[in-house]
């Protein structure tokens, strides 16, 4: 009776159905990243140099990560408080299956979201990318899945909505500060540079910046592998911290 | 005798700094068993232990001959938590189809579950826009998927009007007539009359385990509420 992926597929389908019901959230998920890159482009329109080309790719890594982190945390918290998670844990559903179901659903959303944001950036806004555009999309989707994975993991430690929202400044903003977008990572004081090199967003940003500057894909794929590795580790930890029995 | 569906021996549960259950013993046989007691006495904690989601500090909980929460029980036990435990933003049918996929049961089971709680007319309505009673019935329908041998229902009738409560109890009895065990908690004492068997609970202990008539006879009370109060006074 146990078909692998049955539960993950069921969860993913369900989450996508819920999102489809919530039109406003869906529209915001898909439109906001596009509007934000437009805002960035506009900011630098009269500035000398090519700041948009420099910052744009990094932000394409950032938006899906942040948005998916938040959406996932809130979804998980709702699942806990409504009693549905407790019920699911009494059913023949593996904990990793449940977690993978969420990652799958949000991965699909992230793919659409990132494709749109990248299309707007390299199309009408004329973002200059040296590397292949499809790889830009792949990195953005990996970032989104990373955000989902991290959100799933830390949501295990949130008891209330307030705590869940506070995890954004706790787990995400330090990564944004140190990822190399504000200041190249090489010029960070020693200590902080080491910290930044164990944070996944640094690798995502590196990948995006390399893509924008060079046509060589080797370094990008290496960074991408690190991001995917972090994501997989967070999903595994998320499944491990999802306890069937709670106090 | 081994025809008890649930056997609890010396169950100890600590929640926070509070010893909620302290060496509780209990048997539940097929039929409709009511678990009654005042708010905070530990009903939800006990039911959570039976379905295997409560961390326990000691004792044994056996369900259908296995340890509570065993993987093999996950198809055989249906559970409705005290919160409605359905997705408010999905329709009745979508909720059922989701849980049916998780359980690996067919669409036919979904239809049967919808019919048995009489929600056919509302099957395509979003659960968040149903009335309280319809929502409880949607949640109950989910628990009935796959025809479990044990149904554990935590206050499924709270806040419902008398007519709906009567209808729901009729559903419980219909399920039990099929040979299943239904364990229902409530703190409304008049629901006690509708049970085949009564477990009266107070402060984490089972005061009495009897039929409704037996309880009344033993205490000389005219109704279960008075009987419960007499039992409490006897202890004091
Ligand atoms: N998550 C928790 N953490 C710590 N203590 C808890 C928790 N949940 C319940 N308790 C405590 O455990 C005791 C029993 O709670 P329980 O929910 O089992 O009662 P109940 O009989 O179901 O009450 P009600 O009829 O109001 O639902 C209460 O004293 C409560 O304060
Ligand atoms: Mg309760």
Short mmCIF file of C-alpha atoms in Angstrom, two decimals, chain A residues 1-3 6-7 9-22 78-94 98 102 243-247, chain B residues 14-16 48-49 51-56 68-69 71 73-75 77 79-81 83-87 89-91 94 98-99 101-105 126 138-140 142-143:
data_model
loop_
_atom_site.label_atom_id
_atom_site.label_comp_id
_atom_site.label_asym_id
_atom_site.label_seq_id
_atom_site.Cartn_x
_atom_site.Cartn_y
_atom_site.Cartn_z
CA UNK A 1 0.00 0.00 0.00
CA UNK A 2 2.99 2.30 0.51
CA UNK A 3 3.73 4.04 -2.77
CA UNK A 6 2.05 9.40 -2.52
CA UNK A 7 1.94 11.57 0.58
CA UNK A 9 2.25 14.47 -3.89
CA UNK A 10 -0.96 14.76 -1.89
CA UNK A 11 0.49 17.49 0.33
CA UNK A 12 1.88 19.43 -2.64
CA UNK A 13 -1.44 19.26 -4.49
CA UNK A 14 -3.28 20.41 -1.40
CA UNK A 15 -0.98 23.37 -0.73
CA UNK A 16 -1.31 24.46 -4.36
CA UNK A 17 -5.10 24.19 -4.18
CA UNK A 18 -5.06 26.33 -1.03
CA UNK A 19 -2.92 28.94 -2.77
CA UNK A 20 -5.22 28.95 -5.78
CA UNK A 21 -8.12 29.70 -3.44
CA UNK A 22 -6.24 32.60 -1.92
CA UNK A 78 -1.36 27.46 10.66
CA UNK A 79 -1.04 23.73 10.19
CA UNK A 80 -0.04 23.37 13.83
CA UNK A 81 -2.69 25.61 15.34
CA UNK A 82 -5.58 24.22 13.28
CA UNK A 83 -4.92 20.68 14.52
CA UNK A 84 -4.40 19.40 10.98
CA UNK A 85 -0.73 18.65 11.61
CA UNK A 86 -1.63 16.64 14.69
CA UNK A 87 -4.13 14.68 12.66
CA UNK A 88 -1.67 14.13 9.80
CA UNK A 89 0.87 12.76 12.25
CA UNK A 90 -1.59 10.05 13.30
CA UNK A 91 -1.98 8.98 9.65
CA UNK A 92 0.30 6.78 7.53
CA UNK A 93 2.41 9.74 6.44
CA UNK A 94 6.18 9.81 6.80
CA UNK A 98 5.15 15.75 4.55
CA UNK A 102 5.67 21.43 1.08
CA UNK A 243 7.95 15.11 16.30
CA UNK A 244 4.97 12.80 16.24
CA UNK A 245 4.73 12.97 20.00
CA UNK A 246 4.69 16.40 21.59
CA UNK A 247 4.41 17.57 25.18
CA UNK B 14 3.50 15.49 32.56
CA UNK B 15 2.63 18.67 30.69
CA UNK B 16 4.63 21.73 31.61
CA UNK B 48 -3.79 12.28 22.55
CA UNK B 49 -2.04 9.44 24.36
CA UNK B 51 -3.71 8.14 19.24
CA UNK B 52 0.02 8.33 20.01
CA UNK B 53 0.77 12.05 19.70
CA UNK B 54 1.23 12.75 23.41
CA UNK B 55 4.66 12.39 24.96
CA UNK B 56 4.15 10.14 27.98
CA UNK B 68 -0.38 3.34 20.79
CA UNK B 69 1.01 5.25 17.84
CA UNK B 71 2.84 2.52 12.42
CA UNK B 73 -2.32 1.53 13.68
CA UNK B 74 -2.23 4.60 11.48
CA UNK B 75 -4.82 3.19 9.08
CA UNK B 77 -7.48 4.78 14.08
CA UNK B 79 -8.92 11.04 15.14
CA UNK B 80 -10.69 14.38 15.45
CA UNK B 81 -8.71 16.87 17.53
CA UNK B 83 -9.63 22.05 17.08
CA UNK B 84 -11.57 21.22 13.90
CA UNK B 85 -8.46 19.80 12.15
CA UNK B 86 -9.69 20.46 8.62
CA UNK B 87 -8.46 23.09 6.16
CA UNK B 89 -9.71 27.30 2.81
CA UNK B 90 -10.58 24.01 1.09
CA UNK B 91 -14.01 22.64 0.26
CA UNK B 94 -11.12 18.77 -1.29
CA UNK B 98 -6.56 15.14 0.43
CA UNK B 99 -6.83 12.93 3.50
CA UNK B 101 -4.82 10.36 -0.76
CA UNK B 102 -2.70 10.38 2.38
CA UNK B 103 -4.49 7.25 3.57
CA UNK B 104 -4.42 5.66 0.16
CA UNK B 105 -8.18 5.02 0.08
CA UNK B 126 -15.33 25.99 1.48
CA UNK B 138 -16.65 17.63 7.86
CA UNK B 139 -13.93 16.87 10.38
CA UNK B 140 -15.75 13.74 11.48
CA UNK B 142 -12.28 12.82 7.50
CA UNK B 143 -11.84 10.63 10.57
#
